[in-house]
CSV table of C-alpha atoms and ligand atoms in Angstrom, one decimal:
chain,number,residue,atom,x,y,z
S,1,UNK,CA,-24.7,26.8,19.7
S,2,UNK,CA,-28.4,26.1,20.1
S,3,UNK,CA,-30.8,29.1,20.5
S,4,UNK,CA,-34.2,29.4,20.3
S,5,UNK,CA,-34.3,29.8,16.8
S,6,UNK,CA,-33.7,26.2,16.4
S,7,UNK,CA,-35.8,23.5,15.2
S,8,UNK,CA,-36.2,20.3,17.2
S,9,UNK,CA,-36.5,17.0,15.0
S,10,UNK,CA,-37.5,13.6,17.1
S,11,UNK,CA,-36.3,10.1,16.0
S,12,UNK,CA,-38.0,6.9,16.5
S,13,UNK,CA,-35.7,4.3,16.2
S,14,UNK,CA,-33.0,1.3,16.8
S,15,UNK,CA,-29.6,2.3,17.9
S,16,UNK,CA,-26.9,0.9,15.9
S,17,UNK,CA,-23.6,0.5,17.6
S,18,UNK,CA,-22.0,1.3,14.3
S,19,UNK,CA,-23.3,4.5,13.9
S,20,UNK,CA,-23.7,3.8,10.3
S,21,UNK,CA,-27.9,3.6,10.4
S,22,UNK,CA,-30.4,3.9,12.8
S,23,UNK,CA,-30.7,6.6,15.2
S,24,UNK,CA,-27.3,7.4,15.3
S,25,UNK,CA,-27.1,8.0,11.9
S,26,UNK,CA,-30.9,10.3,12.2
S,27,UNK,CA,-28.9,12.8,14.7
S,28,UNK,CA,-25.4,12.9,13.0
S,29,UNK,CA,-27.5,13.9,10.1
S,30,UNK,CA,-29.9,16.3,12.3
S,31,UNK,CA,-26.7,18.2,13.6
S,32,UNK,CA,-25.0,18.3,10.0
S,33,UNK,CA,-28.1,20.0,8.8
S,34,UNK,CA,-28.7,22.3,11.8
S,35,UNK,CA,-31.5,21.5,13.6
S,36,UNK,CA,-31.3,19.9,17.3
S,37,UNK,CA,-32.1,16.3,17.5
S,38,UNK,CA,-34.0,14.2,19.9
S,39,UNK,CA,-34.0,10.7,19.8
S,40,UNK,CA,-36.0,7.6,21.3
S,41,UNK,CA,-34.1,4.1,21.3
S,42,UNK,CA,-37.4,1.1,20.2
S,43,UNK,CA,-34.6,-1.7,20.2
S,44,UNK,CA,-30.9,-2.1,20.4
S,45,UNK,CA,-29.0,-3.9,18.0
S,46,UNK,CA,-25.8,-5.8,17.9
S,47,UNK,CA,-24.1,-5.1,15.2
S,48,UNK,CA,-21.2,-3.5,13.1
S,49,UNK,CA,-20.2,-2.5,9.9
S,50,UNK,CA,-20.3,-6.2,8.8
S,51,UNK,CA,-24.2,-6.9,9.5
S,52,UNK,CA,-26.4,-6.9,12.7
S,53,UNK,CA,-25.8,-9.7,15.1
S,54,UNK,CA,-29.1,-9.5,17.0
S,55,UNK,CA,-32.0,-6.9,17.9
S,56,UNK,CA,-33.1,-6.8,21.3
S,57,UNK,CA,-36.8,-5.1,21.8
S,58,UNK,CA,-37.2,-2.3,24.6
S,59,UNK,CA,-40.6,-2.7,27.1
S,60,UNK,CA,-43.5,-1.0,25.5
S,61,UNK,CA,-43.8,0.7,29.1
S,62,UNK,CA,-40.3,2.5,28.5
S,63,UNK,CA,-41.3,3.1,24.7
S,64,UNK,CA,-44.2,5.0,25.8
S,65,UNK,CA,-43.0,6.6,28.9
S,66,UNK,CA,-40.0,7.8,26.4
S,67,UNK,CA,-42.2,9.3,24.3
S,68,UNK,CA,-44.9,11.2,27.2
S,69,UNK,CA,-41.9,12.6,29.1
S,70,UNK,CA,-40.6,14.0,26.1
S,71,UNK,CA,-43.5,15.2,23.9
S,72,UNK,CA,-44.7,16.6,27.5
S,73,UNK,CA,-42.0,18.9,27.4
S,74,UNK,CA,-41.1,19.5,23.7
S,75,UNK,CA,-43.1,19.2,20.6
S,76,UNK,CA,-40.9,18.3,17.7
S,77,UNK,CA,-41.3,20.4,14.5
S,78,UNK,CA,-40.5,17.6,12.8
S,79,UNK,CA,-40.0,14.1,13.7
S,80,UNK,CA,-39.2,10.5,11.8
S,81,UNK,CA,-39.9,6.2,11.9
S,82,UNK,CA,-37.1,4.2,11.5
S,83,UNK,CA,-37.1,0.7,13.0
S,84,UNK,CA,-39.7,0.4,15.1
S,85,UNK,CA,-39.9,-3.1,15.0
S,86,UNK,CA,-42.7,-5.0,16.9
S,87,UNK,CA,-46.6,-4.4,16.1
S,88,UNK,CA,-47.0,-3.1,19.9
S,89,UNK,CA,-44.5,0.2,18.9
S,90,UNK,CA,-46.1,0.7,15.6
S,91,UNK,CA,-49.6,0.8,17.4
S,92,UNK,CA,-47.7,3.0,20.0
S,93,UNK,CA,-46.4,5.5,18.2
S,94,UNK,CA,-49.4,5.8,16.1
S,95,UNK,CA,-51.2,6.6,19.3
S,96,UNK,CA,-48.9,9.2,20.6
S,97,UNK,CA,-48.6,11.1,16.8
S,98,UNK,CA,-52.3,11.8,17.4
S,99,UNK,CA,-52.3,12.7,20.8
S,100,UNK,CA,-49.5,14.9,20.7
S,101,UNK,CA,-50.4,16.4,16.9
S,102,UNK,CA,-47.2,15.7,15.8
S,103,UNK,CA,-46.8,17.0,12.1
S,104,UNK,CA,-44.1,16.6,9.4
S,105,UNK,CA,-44.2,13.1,10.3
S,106,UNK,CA,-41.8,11.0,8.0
S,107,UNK,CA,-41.7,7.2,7.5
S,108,UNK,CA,-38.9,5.1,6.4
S,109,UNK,CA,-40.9,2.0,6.9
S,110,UNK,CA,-37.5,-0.4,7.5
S,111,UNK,CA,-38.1,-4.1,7.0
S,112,UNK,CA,-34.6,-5.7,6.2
S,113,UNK,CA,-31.3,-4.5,7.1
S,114,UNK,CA,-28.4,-3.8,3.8
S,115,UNK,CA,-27.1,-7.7,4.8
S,116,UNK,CA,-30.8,-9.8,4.8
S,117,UNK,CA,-31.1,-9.5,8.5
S,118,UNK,CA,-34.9,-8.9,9.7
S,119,UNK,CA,-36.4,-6.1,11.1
S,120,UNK,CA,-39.8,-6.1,12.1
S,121,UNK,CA,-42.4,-8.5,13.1
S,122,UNK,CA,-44.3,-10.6,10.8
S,123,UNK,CA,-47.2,-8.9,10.8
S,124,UNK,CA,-45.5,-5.1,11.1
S,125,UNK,CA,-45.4,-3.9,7.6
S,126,UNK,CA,-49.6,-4.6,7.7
S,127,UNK,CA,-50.0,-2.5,10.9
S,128,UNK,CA,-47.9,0.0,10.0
S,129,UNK,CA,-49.7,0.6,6.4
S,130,UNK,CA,-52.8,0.5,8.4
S,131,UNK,CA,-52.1,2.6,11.2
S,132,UNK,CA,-48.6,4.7,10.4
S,133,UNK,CA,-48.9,5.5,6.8
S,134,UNK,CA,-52.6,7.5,7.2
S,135,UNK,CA,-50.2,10.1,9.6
S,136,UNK,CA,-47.5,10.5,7.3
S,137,UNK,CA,-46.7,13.2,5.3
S,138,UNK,CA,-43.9,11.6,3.5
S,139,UNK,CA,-43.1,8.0,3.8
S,140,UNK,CA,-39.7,6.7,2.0
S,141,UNK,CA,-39.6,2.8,0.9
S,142,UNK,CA,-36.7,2.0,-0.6
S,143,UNK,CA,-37.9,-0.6,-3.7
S,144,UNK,CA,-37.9,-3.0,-1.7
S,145,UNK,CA,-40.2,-2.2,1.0
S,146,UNK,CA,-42.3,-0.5,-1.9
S,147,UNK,CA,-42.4,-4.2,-3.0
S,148,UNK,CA,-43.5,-5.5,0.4
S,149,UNK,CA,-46.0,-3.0,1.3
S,150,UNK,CA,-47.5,-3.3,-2.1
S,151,UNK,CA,-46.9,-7.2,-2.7
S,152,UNK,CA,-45.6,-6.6,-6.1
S,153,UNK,CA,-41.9,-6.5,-6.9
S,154,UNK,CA,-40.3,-3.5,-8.4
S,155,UNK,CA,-38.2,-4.0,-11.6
S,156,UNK,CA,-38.3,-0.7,-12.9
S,157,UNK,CA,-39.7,2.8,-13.9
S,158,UNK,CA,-42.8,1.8,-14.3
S,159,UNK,CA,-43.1,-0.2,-11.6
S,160,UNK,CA,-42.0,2.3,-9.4
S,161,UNK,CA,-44.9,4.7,-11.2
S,162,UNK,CA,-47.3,2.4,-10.2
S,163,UNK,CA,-46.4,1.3,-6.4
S,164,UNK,CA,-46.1,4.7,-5.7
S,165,UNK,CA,-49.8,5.6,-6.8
S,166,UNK,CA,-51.0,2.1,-4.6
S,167,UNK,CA,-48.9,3.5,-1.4
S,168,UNK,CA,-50.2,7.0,-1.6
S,169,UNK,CA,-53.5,5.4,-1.7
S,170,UNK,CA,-53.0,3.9,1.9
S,171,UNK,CA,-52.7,7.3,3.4
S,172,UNK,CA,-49.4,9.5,3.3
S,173,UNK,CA,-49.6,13.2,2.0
S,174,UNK,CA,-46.3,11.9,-0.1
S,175,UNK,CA,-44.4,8.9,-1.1
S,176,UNK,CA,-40.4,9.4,-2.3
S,177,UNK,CA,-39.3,5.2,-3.3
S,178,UNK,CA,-35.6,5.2,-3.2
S,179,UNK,CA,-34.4,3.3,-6.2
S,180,UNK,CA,-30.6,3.0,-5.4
S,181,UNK,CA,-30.9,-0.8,-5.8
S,182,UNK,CA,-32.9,-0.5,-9.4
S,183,UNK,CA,-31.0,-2.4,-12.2
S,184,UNK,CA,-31.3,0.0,-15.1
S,185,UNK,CA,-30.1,3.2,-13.1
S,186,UNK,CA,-30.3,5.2,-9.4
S,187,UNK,CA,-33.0,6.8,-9.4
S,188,UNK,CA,-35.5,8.0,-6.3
S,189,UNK,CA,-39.5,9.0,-7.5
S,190,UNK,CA,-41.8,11.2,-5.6
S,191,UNK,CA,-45.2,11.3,-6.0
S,192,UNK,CA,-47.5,13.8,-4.3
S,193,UNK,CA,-50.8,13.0,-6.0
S,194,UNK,CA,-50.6,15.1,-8.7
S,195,UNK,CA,-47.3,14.9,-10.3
S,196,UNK,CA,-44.2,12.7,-10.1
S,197,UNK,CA,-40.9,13.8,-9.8
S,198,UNK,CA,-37.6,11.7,-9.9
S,199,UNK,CA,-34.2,12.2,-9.8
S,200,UNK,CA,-31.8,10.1,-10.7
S,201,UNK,CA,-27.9,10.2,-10.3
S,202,UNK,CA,-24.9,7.9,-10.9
S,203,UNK,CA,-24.3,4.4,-9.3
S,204,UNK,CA,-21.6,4.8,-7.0
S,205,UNK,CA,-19.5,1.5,-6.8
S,206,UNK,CA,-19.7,-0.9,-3.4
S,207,UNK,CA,-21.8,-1.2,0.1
S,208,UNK,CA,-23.2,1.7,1.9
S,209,UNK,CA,-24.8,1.1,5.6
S,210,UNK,CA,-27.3,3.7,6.2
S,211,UNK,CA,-28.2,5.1,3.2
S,212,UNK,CA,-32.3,5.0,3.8
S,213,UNK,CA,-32.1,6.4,7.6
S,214,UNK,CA,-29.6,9.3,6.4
S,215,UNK,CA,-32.0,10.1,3.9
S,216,UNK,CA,-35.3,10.4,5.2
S,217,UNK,CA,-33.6,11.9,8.7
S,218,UNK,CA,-32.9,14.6,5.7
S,219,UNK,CA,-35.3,15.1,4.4
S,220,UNK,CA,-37.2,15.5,7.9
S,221,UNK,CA,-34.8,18.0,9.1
S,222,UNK,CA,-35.5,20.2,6.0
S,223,UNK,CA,-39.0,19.8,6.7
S,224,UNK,CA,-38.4,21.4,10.1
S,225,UNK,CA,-36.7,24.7,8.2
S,226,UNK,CA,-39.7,24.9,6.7
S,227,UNK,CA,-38.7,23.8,2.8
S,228,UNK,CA,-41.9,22.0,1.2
S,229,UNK,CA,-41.5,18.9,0.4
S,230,UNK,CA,-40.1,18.2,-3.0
S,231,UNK,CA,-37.3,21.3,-2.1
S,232,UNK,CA,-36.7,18.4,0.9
S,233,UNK,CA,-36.3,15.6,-1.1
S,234,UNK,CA,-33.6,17.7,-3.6
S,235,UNK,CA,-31.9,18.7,-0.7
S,236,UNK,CA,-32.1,15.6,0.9
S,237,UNK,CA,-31.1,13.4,-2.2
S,238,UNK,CA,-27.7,15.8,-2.7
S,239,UNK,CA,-26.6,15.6,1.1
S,240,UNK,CA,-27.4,11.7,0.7
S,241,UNK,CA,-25.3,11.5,-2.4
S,242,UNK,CA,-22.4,13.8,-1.0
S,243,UNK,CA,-22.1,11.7,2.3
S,244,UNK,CA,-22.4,8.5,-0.1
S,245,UNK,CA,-19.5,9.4,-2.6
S,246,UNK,CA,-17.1,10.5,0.6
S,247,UNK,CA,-18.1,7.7,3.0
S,248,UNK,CA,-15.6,5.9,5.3
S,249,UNK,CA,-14.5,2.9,5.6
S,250,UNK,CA,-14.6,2.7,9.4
S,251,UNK,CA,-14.0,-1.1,10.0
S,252,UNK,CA,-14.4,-4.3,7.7
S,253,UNK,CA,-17.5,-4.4,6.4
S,254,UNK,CA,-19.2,-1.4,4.5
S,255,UNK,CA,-18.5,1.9,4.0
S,256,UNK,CA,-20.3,4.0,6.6
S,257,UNK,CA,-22.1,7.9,4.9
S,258,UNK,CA,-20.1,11.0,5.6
S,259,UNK,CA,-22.4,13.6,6.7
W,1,LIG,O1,-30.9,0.6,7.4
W,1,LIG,C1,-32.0,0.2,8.2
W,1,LIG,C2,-31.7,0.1,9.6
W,1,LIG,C3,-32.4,1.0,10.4
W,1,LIG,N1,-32.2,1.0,11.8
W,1,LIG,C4,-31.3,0.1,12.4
W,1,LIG,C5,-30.6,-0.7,11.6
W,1,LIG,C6,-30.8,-0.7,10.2
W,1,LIG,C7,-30.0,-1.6,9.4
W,1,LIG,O2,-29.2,-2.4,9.8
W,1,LIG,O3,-29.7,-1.5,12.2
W,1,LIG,C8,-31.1,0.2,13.8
């Protein structure tokens, strides 16, 4: 039951069919961690649990009108990026976090789906590390993406150490790179400025779809309760880890989180 006590969390993201990422994976994980979701579609996707098929951009008119009707009327008190993917949404959104003064504003700067598929413009990672990332106060790369925003490839530890200094340095408050794909061991690094933290956990065996949006949609949510951050990312790693060990096979392809 929703009362007035409850927090409101915005996503702005790509719908996947499958449920297993994008923005329906943000409000299962909104609703399993109490707080009342909102949600604004930037594409639609074809796709299953086997790999997206095709991504089909909205009008930058609807985009926008989306997001003025809706930040008209409630102000999030926390809100996330997942796939945004043309340059015109990036600048968009940008635009409408400072005009609305949207705070606890979380990044998960998505570039590549779990199967190879592409998911933002050529020229999108740029314009969102030049416009998104100064409005952030945590953005959450997987290694990957830390590679791709930083140009160097991440290998290990120390690699991860040092992107997550360089992507600070473009603007966010924080920067959390998930390391589930590392070689030596899965382990995710936060970085604040001033001290690093990481936490690390076991490899769980096979294919997970969604890991990265139901983690940062975490971590937002607890931002919207009100934990600071690195009490979000704990909270947020466990409820990730949790949904990953009892996820679901839901049709052929992989396992879709639990939450
Ligand atoms: O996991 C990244 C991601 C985010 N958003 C949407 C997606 C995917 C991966 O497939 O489809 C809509």
């Amino acid at each position: 039951m929703i009362n007035s006590k409850h927090k409101t969390v915005l996503t702005i993201a790509g719908s996947d069919p499958s449920g297993g990422a994008g923005l329906q994976a943000d409000i299962r994980t909104f609703q399993a961690m109490g707080v009342y979701g909102l949600s604004i579609p930037t594409v639609l996707t074809a796709q299953s649990t086997e790999g997206v098929h095709c991504v089909h951009e909205l009008s930058m008119d609807l985009i926008s009108e989306q997001l003025d009707v809706l930040l008209q009327d409630v102000l999030p008190d926390a809100l996330k990026t997942g796939m945004l993917y043309s340059t015109d949404t990036v600048r968009a959104v940008a635009g409408k976090v400072r005009q609305y003064s949207l705070h606890n504003f979380v990044i998960d700067p998505v570039t590549v789906s779990s199967t190879g598929v592409r998911l933002i413009e050529e020229q999108g990672p740029d314009i969102i590390k030049n416009h998104l990332f100064p409005l952030a106060r945590v953005i959450t790369p997987n290694i990957y993406e830390a590679g791709v925003f930083t140009g160097k490839e991440i290998e290990d530890e120390g690699d991860m150490k040092e992107a997550a200094v360089r992507l600070r340095g473009f603007g966010p408050d924080t920067v959390i790179i998930t390391g589930g794909h590392l070689k030596e061991k899965a382990m995710d690094l936060l970085f604040d400025g001033k001290e690093f933290l990481s936490l690390e956990n076991e490899r769980l065996e096979g294919e997970f779809h969604g890991t990265g949006c139901v983690f940062s949609a975490a971590i937002t949510a607890c931002l919207a309760l009100g934990y600071d951050v690195k009490e979000a990312f704990i909270k947020a790693k466990g409820f990730t880890y949790t949904a990953m060990k009892n996820a679901i096979p839901i049709g052929k392809g992989m396992k879709v989180l639990n939450v």
